[in-house]
XYZ file of C-alpha atoms in Angstrom:
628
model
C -38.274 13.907 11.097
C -40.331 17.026 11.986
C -42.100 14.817 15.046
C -38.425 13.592 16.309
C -37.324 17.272 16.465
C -40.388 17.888 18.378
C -40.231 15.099 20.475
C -36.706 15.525 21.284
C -37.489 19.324 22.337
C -39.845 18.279 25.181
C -37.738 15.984 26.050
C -34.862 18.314 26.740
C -37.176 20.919 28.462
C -38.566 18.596 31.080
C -37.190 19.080 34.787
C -34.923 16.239 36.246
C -36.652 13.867 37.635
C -36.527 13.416 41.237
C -37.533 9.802 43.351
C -39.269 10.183 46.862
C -37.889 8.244 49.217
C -41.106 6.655 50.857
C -42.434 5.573 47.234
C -38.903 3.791 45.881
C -41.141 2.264 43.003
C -43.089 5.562 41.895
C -40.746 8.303 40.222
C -42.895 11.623 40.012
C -41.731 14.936 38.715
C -41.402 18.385 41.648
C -42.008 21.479 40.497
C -38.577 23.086 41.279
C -38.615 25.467 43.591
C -36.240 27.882 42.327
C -36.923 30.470 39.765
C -36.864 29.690 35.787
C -35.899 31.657 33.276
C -36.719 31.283 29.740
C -34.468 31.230 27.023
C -34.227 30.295 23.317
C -32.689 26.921 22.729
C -32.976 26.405 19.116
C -35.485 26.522 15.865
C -37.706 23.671 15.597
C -38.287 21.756 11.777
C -40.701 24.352 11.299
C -38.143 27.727 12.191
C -40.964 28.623 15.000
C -38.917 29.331 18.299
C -39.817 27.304 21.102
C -38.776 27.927 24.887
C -37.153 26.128 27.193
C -36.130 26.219 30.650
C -32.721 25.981 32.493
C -31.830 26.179 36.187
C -30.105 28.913 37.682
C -27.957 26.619 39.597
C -24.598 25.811 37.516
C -24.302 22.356 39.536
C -27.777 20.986 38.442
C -27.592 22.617 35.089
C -24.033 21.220 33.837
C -24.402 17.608 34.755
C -28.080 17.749 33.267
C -26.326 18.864 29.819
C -23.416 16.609 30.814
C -25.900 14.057 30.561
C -27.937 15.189 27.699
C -24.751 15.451 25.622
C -23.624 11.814 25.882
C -26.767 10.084 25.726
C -27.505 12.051 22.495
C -23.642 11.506 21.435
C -24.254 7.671 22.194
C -27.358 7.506 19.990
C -25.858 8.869 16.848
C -22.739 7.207 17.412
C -25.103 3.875 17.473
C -27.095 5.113 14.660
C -23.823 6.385 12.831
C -22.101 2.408 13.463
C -24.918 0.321 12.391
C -26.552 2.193 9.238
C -23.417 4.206 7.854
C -19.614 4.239 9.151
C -17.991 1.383 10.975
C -14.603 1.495 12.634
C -12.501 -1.666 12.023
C -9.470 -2.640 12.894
C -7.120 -4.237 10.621
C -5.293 -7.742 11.893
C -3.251 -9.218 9.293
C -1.311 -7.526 6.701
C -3.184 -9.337 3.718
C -3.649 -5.693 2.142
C 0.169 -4.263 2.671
C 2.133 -2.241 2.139
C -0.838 -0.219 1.293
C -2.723 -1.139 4.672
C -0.777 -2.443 7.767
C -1.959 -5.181 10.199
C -0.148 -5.861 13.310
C 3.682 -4.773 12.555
C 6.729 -2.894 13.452
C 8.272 0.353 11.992
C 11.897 0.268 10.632
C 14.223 2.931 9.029
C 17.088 0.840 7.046
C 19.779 1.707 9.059
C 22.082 1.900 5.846
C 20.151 4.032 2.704
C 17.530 5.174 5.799
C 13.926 4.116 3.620
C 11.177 3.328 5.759
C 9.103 0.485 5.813
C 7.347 -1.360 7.725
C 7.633 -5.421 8.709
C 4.609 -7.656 9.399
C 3.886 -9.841 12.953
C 3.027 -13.002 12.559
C -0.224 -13.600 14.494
C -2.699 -16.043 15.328
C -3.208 -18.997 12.803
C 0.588 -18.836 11.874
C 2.932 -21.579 12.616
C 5.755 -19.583 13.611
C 3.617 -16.790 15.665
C 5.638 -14.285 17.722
C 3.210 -13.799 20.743
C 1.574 -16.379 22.738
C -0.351 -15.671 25.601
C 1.676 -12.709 26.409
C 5.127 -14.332 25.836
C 7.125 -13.215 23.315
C 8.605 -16.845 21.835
C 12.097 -16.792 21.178
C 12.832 -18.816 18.440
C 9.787 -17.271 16.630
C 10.659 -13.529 17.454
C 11.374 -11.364 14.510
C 15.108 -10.475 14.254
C 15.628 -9.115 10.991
C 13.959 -7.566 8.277
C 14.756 -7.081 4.629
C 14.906 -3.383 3.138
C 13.136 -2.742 0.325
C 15.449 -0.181 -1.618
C 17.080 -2.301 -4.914
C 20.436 -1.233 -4.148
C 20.661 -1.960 -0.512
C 18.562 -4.493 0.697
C 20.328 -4.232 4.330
C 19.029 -6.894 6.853
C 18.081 -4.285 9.931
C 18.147 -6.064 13.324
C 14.831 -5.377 14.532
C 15.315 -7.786 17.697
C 13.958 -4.698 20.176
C 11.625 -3.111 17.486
C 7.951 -2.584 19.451
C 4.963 -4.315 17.511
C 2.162 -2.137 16.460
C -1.734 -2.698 15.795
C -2.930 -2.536 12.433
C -4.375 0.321 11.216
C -7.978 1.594 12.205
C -9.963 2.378 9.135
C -13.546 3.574 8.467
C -16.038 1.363 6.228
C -18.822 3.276 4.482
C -21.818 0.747 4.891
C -23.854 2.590 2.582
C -21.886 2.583 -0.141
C -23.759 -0.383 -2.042
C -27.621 0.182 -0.718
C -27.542 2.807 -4.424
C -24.455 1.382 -6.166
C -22.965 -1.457 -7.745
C -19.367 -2.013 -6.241
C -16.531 -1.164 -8.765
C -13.694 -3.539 -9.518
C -10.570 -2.483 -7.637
C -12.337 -1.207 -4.627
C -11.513 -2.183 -1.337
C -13.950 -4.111 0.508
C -15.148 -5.117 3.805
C -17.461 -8.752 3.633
C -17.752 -11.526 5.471
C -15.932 -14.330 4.937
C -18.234 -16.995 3.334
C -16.630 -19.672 4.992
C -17.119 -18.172 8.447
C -19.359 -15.864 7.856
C -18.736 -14.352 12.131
C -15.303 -13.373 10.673
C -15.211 -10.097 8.268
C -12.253 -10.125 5.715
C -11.157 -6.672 3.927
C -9.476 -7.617 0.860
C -9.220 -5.630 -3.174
C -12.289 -6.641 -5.428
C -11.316 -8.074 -8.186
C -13.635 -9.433 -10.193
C -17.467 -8.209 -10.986
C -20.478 -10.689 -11.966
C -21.387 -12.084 -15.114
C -17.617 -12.360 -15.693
C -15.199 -14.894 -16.020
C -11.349 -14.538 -14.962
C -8.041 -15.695 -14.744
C -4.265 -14.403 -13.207
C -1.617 -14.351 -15.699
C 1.974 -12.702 -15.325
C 0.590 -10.885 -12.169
C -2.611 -9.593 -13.481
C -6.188 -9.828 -13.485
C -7.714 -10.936 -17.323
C -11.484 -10.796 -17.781
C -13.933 -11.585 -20.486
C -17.707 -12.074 -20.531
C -19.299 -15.258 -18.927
C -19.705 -18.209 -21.682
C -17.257 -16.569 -24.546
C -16.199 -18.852 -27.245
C -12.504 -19.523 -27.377
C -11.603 -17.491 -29.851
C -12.863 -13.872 -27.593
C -9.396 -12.809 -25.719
C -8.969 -12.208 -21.926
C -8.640 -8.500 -20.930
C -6.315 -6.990 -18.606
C -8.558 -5.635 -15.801
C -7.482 -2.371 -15.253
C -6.987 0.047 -12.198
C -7.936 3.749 -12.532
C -4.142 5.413 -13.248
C -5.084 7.425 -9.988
C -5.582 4.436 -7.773
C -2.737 2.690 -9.915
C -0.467 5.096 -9.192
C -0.980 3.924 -5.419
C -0.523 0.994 -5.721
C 3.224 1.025 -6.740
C 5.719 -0.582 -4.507
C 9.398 0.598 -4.344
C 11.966 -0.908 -6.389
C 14.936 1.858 -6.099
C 15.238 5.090 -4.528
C 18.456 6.884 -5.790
C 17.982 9.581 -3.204
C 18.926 6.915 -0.639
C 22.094 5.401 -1.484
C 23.690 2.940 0.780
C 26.900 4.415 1.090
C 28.898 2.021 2.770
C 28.422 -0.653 0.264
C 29.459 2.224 -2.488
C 32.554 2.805 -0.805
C 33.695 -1.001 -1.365
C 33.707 -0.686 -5.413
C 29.728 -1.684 -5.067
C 28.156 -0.525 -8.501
C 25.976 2.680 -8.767
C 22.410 1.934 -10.386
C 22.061 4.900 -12.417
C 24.896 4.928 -14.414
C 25.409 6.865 -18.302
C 26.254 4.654 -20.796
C 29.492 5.520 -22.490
C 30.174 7.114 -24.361
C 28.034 9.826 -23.439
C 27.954 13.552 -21.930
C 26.471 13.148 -18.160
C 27.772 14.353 -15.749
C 27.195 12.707 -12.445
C 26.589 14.843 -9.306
C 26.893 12.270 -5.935
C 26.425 14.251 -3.486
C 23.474 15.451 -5.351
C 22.634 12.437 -6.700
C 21.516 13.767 -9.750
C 22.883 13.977 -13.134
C 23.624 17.295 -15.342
C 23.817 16.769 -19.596
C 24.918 20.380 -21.284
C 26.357 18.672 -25.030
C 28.199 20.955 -27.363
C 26.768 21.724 -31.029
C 28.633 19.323 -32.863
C 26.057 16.688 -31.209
C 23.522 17.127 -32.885
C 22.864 13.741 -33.750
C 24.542 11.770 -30.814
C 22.366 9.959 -28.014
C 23.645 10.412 -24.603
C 21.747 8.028 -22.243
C 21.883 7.145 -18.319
C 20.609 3.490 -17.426
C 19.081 1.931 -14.689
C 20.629 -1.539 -13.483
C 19.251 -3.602 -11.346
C 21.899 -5.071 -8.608
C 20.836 -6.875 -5.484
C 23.538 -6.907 -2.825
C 23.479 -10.089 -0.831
C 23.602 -10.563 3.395
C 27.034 -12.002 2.251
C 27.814 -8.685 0.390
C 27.081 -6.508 3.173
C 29.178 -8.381 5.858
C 31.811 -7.821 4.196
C 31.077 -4.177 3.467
C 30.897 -3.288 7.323
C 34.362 -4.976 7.917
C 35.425 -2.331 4.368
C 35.809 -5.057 2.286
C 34.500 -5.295 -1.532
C 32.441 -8.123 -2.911
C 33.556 -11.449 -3.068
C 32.019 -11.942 -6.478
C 31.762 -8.993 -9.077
C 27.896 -7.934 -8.614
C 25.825 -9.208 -11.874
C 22.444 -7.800 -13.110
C 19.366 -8.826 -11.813
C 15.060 -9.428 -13.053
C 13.058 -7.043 -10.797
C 10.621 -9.229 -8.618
C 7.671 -9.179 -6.294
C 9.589 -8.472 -3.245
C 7.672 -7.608 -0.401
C 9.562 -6.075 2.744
C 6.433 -6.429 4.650
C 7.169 -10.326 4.462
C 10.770 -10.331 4.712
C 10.689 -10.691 8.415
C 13.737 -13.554 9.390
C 12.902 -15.424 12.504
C 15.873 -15.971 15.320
C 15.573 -19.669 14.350
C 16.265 -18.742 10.914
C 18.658 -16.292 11.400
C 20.974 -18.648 14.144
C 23.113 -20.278 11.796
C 24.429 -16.944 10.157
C 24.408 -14.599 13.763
C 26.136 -17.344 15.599
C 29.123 -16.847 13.411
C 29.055 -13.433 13.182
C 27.264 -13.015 9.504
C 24.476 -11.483 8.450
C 21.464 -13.586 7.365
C 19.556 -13.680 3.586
C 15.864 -14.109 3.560
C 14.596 -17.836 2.608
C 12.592 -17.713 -0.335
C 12.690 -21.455 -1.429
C 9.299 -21.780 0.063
C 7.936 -19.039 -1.305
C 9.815 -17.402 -4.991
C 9.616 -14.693 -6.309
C 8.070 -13.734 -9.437
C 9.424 -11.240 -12.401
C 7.824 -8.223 -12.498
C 7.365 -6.330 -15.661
C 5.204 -3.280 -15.195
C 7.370 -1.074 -14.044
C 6.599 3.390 -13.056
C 10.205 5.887 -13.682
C 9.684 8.908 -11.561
C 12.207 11.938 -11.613
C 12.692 15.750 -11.745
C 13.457 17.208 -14.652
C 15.348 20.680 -14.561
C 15.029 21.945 -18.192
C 17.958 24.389 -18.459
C 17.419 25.664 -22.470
C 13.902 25.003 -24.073
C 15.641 23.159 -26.865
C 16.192 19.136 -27.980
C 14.751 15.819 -27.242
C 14.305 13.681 -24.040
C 13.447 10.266 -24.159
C 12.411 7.719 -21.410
C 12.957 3.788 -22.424
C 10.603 1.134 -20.250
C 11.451 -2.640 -20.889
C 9.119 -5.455 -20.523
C 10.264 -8.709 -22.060
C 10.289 -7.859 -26.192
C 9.011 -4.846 -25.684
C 10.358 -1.528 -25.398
C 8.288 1.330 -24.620
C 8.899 4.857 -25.229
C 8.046 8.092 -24.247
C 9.974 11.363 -26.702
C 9.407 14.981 -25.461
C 10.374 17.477 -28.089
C 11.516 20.712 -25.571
C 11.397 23.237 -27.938
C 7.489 22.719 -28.851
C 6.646 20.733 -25.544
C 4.714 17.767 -28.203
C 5.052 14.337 -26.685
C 4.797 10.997 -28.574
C 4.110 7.287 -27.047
C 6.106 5.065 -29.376
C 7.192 1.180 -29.082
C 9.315 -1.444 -30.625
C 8.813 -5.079 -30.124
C 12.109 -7.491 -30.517
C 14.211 -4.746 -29.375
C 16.986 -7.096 -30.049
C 17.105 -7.073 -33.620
C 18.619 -4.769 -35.803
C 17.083 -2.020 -37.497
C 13.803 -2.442 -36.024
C 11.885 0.462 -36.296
C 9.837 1.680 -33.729
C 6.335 2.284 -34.187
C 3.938 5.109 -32.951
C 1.400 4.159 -30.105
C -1.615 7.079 -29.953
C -1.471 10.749 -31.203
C 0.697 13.347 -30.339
C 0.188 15.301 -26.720
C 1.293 18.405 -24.610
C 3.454 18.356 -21.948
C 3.769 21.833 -21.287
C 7.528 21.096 -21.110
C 8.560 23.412 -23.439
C 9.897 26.211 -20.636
C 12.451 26.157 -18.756
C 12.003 24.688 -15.475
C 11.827 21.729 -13.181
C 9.428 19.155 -13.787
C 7.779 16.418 -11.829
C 7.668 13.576 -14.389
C 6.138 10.051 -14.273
C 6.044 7.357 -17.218
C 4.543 4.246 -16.522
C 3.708 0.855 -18.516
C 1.171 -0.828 -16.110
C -1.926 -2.763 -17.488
C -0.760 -3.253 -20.804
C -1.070 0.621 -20.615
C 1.405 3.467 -20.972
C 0.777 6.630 -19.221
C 3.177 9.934 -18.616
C 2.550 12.544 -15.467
C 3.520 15.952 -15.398
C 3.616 17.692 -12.519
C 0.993 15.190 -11.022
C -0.880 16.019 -13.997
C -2.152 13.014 -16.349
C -0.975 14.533 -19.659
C -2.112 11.320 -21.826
C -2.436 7.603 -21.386
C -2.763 4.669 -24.133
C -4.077 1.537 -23.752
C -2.867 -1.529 -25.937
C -5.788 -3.531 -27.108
C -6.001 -7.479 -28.581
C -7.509 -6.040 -32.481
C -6.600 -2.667 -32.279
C -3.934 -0.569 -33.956
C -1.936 -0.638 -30.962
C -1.889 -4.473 -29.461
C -0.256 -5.707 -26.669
C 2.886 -8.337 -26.778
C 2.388 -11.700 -27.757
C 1.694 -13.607 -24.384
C 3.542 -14.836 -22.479
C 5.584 -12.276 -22.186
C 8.899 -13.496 -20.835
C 11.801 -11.752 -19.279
C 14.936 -11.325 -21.262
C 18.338 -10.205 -20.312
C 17.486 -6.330 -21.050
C 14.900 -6.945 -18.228
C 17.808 -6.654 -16.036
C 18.293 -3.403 -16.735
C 15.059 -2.234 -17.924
C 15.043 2.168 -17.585
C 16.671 4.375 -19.840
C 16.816 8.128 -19.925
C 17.974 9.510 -23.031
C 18.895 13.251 -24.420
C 19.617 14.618 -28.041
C 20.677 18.189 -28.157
C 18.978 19.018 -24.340
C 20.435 21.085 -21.610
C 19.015 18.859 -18.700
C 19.725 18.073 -14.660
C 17.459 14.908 -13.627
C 16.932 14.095 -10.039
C 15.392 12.572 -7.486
C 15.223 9.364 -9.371
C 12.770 6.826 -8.690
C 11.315 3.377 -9.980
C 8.327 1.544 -8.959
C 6.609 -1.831 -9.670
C 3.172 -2.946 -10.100
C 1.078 -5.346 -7.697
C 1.591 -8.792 -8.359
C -1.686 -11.185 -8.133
C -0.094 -14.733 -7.856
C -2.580 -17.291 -9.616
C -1.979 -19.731 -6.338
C 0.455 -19.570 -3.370
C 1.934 -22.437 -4.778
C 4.894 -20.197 -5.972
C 4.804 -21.039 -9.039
C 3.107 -19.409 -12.077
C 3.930 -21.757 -14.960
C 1.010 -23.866 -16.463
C -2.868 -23.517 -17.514
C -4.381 -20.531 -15.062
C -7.794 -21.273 -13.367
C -10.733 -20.050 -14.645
C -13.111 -18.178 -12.153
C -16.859 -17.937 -12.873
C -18.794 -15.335 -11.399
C -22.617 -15.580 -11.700
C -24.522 -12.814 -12.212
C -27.736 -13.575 -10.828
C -31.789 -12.125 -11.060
C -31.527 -11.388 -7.650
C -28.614 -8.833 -6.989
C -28.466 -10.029 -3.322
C -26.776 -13.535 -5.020
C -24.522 -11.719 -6.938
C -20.692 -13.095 -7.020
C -17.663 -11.563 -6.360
C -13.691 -12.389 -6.715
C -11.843 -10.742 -4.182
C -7.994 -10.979 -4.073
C -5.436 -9.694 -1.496
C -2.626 -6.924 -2.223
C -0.148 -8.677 -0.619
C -0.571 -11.754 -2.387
C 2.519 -14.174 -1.392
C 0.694 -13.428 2.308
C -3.230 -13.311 1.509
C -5.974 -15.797 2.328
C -8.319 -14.424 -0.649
C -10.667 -16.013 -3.182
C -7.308 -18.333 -4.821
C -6.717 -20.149 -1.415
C -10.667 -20.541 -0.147
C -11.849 -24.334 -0.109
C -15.435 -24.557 -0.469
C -16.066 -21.598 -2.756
C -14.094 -18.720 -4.405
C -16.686 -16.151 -4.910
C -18.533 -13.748 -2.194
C -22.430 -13.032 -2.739
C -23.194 -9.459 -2.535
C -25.366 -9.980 0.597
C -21.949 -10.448 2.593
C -20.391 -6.966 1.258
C -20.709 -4.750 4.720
C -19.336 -2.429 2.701
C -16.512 -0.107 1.529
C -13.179 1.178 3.319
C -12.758 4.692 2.632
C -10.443 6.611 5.292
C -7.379 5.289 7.563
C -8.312 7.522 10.488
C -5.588 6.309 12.859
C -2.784 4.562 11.713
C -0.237 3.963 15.072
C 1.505 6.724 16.554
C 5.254 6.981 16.513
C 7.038 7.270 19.633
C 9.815 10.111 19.803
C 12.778 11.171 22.069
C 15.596 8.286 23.473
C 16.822 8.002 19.250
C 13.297 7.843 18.149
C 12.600 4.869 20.268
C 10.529 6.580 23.098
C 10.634 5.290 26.858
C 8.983 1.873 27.472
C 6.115 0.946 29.508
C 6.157 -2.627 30.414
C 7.677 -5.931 28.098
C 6.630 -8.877 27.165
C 7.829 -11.998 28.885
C 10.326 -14.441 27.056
C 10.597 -17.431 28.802
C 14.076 -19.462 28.632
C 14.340 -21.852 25.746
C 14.877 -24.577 28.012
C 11.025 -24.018 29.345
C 9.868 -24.642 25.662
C 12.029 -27.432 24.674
C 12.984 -29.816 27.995
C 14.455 -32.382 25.260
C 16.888 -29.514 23.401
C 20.378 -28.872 23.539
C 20.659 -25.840 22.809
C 20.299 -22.677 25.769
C 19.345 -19.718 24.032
C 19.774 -16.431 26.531
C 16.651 -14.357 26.621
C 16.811 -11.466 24.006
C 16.179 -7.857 25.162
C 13.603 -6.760 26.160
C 10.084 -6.309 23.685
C 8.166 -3.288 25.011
C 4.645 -3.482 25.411
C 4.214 0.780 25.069
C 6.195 3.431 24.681
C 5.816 6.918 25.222
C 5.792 9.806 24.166
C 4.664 9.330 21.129
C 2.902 11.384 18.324
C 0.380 10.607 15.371
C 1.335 9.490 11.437
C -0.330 12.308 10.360
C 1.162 11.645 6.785
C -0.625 8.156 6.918
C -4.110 9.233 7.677
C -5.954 9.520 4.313
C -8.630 7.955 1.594
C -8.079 4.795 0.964
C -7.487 3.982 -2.745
């Protein structure tokens, strides 16, 4: 290092060299002619000064540093790329809603979430773009929101399509490491090994796996029979990321409430809570006769319909009284409907549902409650319910001492079934009064409670411990339907801001259905690291061609791993002014249908127009962070 320093410094101090015209082939060095002055440049690897020399003349002496600066910039950018950081760009959206690939932005015109909507791209039947033309029949027209109680079908028809986001992969990450399940990985794919993949590692060597009800099991290579599968964790920081929106309460969609639609959150009678809806929060103060009496608020699960909302934009209730529904992998990133798809409902005015008979959904039972909790007297109980199939999972805060207590009951159903006490008692430090970000989660065969972003305690249910999970399978049940309950003895509450989240959801094929023997995956674990096997598996898993779907192998060696993503550095930039749609630069073409189809009968009209650009936009500064 000491001899590149060196070498560098006389490189930097030479003159410019100068060619004489009569001797084109022979570069030689001039003296220059006008006066040098010394002056210290910088310490050398041994802190002895050294001198330089710089010209007088600003002209000569700017572009030589002009020059200087990017060729060095250039080196250890090429240096930087090939032995630590590479910039890739993501394609597909294999990896959303935590990673986009090529998509469009969309605020639900109706409860205003944002999400965004995937582009189909190249490899896909119905792809959007072709050689610069936007297809009709395959452009994206409507997309699905993903907030439980609205589900709106946003025309997108004009939305601009964005590039994935640009991440950084650290390279270097497994020259002194093992890789760690649950990381996300760039490798190539060892089918074609040209074409690099970024997908969620899932499984490690020397293991063998299945996917069951949504998650990744694990046991030792070559265990007897009798040795149970495992539910491979995720961190509760990284799972905590992971979680995909089921219901927002702070976003109600207000014209389907004002046609007799059904709140979510409602308290079960008879009970104390008072319901603020502007607010949309909830106030309990009971009297002191109460002391025994429950008063509870539960979370129902209704799904309104494209049929529902038609007839809420013309002010007109339901057709059918809504009816609870199971919570399921929903993905808005998929839920883009095609104007082929959509032509039989738009050209008679309606509003178009998603087709899922190609691809169901599956129940989800790990479920996250998020709120705000406004303790107004340091006194009684609060209680938050989680259902998953037979189980019910509790978490009871005592408010006077601030002592919490993981508790469960299986067969909820039956009467006078006591429940029993998962783990030791904790702290909450919710024994003042205050307000409270609280989480409580049962992910992983795990229950965990957050306080103020703080993990306060977490419990994991174990095959052979005191505290085992549910008899598997676990299957949903009608309380699944409406699976959250808040409940209060003797508290002076206000709860807010209301919020409930769902695991990821690892299909065990993209067959759509999860019934039947899973597959076994064997990963070797072999003498020489460089063959060692990996499972990798998609976040987005309806969408994802991962380690389930590959045909001549399902594992990647570790001498394909390029390494880990780390950073989203530059997610697309959102264009402002003109309603938040910016000023276009150029659109894509859209031939007429007749072009396409001679032998149809049916003229579709050009949409409008697809920009290419628009401006002036300005950077997701919220989306540029660590990648989990």
């Amino acid at each position: 290092m000491n001899d590149f320093v060196k070498e560098l410094q006389v490189m930097i101090s030479r003159p410019l060299k100068k060619w004489n015209g009569s001797h084109r082939n022979m570069p030689i060095i001039e003296k220059p002619k006008h006066r040098e002055v010394p002056v210290l440049v910088f310490q050398g690897a041994d802190d002895e000064p050294w001198d330089g020399v710089v010209s007088e003349f600003p002209f000569e002496r700017e572009l030589r540093v002009l020059i200087e600066g990017f060729a060095v910039a250039f080196i250890v950018a090429f240096l930087f790329r090939t032995f630590e950081v590479e910039a890739f760009v993501i394609p597909t959206g294999s990896e959303a809603p935590m990673l986009y690939g090529q998509h469009r932005d969309v605020y639900c015109t109706q409860c205003g979430t944002p999400f965004a909507v995937g582009v189909r791209t190249v490899g896909a039947v119905d792809i959007e773009l072709r050689d610069g033309w936007i297809m009709h029949n395959d452009r994206s027209h409507f997309a699905i929101c993903p907030n439980g109680n609205c589900r709106f079908p946003n025309d997108i028809l004009d939305h601009e399509m964005f590039a994935g986001d640009r991440i950084l992969v650290n390279k270097f990450s497994y020259e002194f490491s093992d890789p760690e399940r649950w990381d996300r990985v760039v490798f190539k794919f060892p089918e074609q090994a040209k074409t690099n993949y970024i997908k969620r590692l899932a499984g490690l060597p020397g293991e063998e796996l299945r996917i069951e009800n949504g998650d990744v099991k694990v046991r030792p290579i070559g265990s007897s029979s009798d040795v149970p599968y495992r539910v491979a964790r995720k961190t509760p920081e990284k799972q905590r990321h992971l979680q995909m929106l089921v219901h927002d309460n702070d976003r109600p969609a207000r014209k389907l409430l004002e046609t007799s639609w059904p709140e979510s959150w409602a308290a079960e009678r008879p009970s104390d809570w008072a319901t603020d809806a502007k607010a949309r929060s909830f106030r309990i103060d009971p009297g002191a006769a109460d002391s025994e009496r429950l008063h509870c608020l539960r979370y129902t699960h209704y799904l309104p319909r494209a049929d529902d909302w038609t007839r809420a934009l013309a002010g007109k209730p339901p057709a059918v009284a809504p009816q609870p529904q199971l919570i399921k992998d929903f993905y808005a990133y998929n839920s883009r409907i095609t104007v082929l798809d959509a032509r039989d409902k738009t050209d008679r005015g309606l509003l178009p549902d998603l087709n899922l008979r190609a691809d169901p959904e599956q129940w989800v039972g790990d479920l996250t409650l998020t709120c705000q909790v406004e303790v107004l007297a340091a006194s009684g109980e609060l209680t938050f319910e989680l259902v998953e199939g037979n189980r019910l999972n509790r978490c009871t805060i005592d408010l006077a001492t601030g002592r919490g207590q993981f508790e469960y009951v299986d067969e909820p159903h039956r009467e006078g079934e006591n429940p029993r006490l998962a783990g030791e008692p904790f702290e909450t430090g919710m024994n003042q009064r205050g307000r409270y970000a609280v989480s409580f989660a049962n992910v992983d065969d795990r229950l965990c409670l957050w306080v103020e972003n703080r993990l306060v305690k977490s419990l994991d249910f174990e095959p052979g411990s005191q505290v085992e999970p549910q008899k598997a399978p676990a299957l949903p049940t009608d309380r699944d339907k409406a699976p959250v309950r808040i409940t209060s003895r003797m508290a002076k509450l206000r709860i807010g801001h209301l919020r409930i989240e769902r695991d990821v959801f690892y299909l065990s094929s993209l067959s759509g259905g999860e019934s039947g023997d899973a597959r076994v995956y064997r990963l070797k674990d072999d003498p020489d690291d460089r063959n060692d096997e990996f499972l990798m598996l998609g976040d987005n898993s309806p969408q994802s061609n991962d380690s389930r779907t590959w045909h001549t192998t399902y594992s990647v060696p570790r001498q394909l791993l390029i390494g880990k993503a780390f950073f989203r550095y530059w997610p697309n930039s959102v264009p402002f002014m003109n309603g938040g749609r910016g000023y276009p630069i150029g659109s894509y073409y859209e031939p007429p249908a007749r072009d396409r189809d001679p032998s149809s009968s049916y003229r579709a009209k050009p949409g409008p127009p697809l920009p290419k650009y628009s401006v002036p936009v300005f950077p997701q500064f919220g989306r540029i962070n660590r990648i989990r």
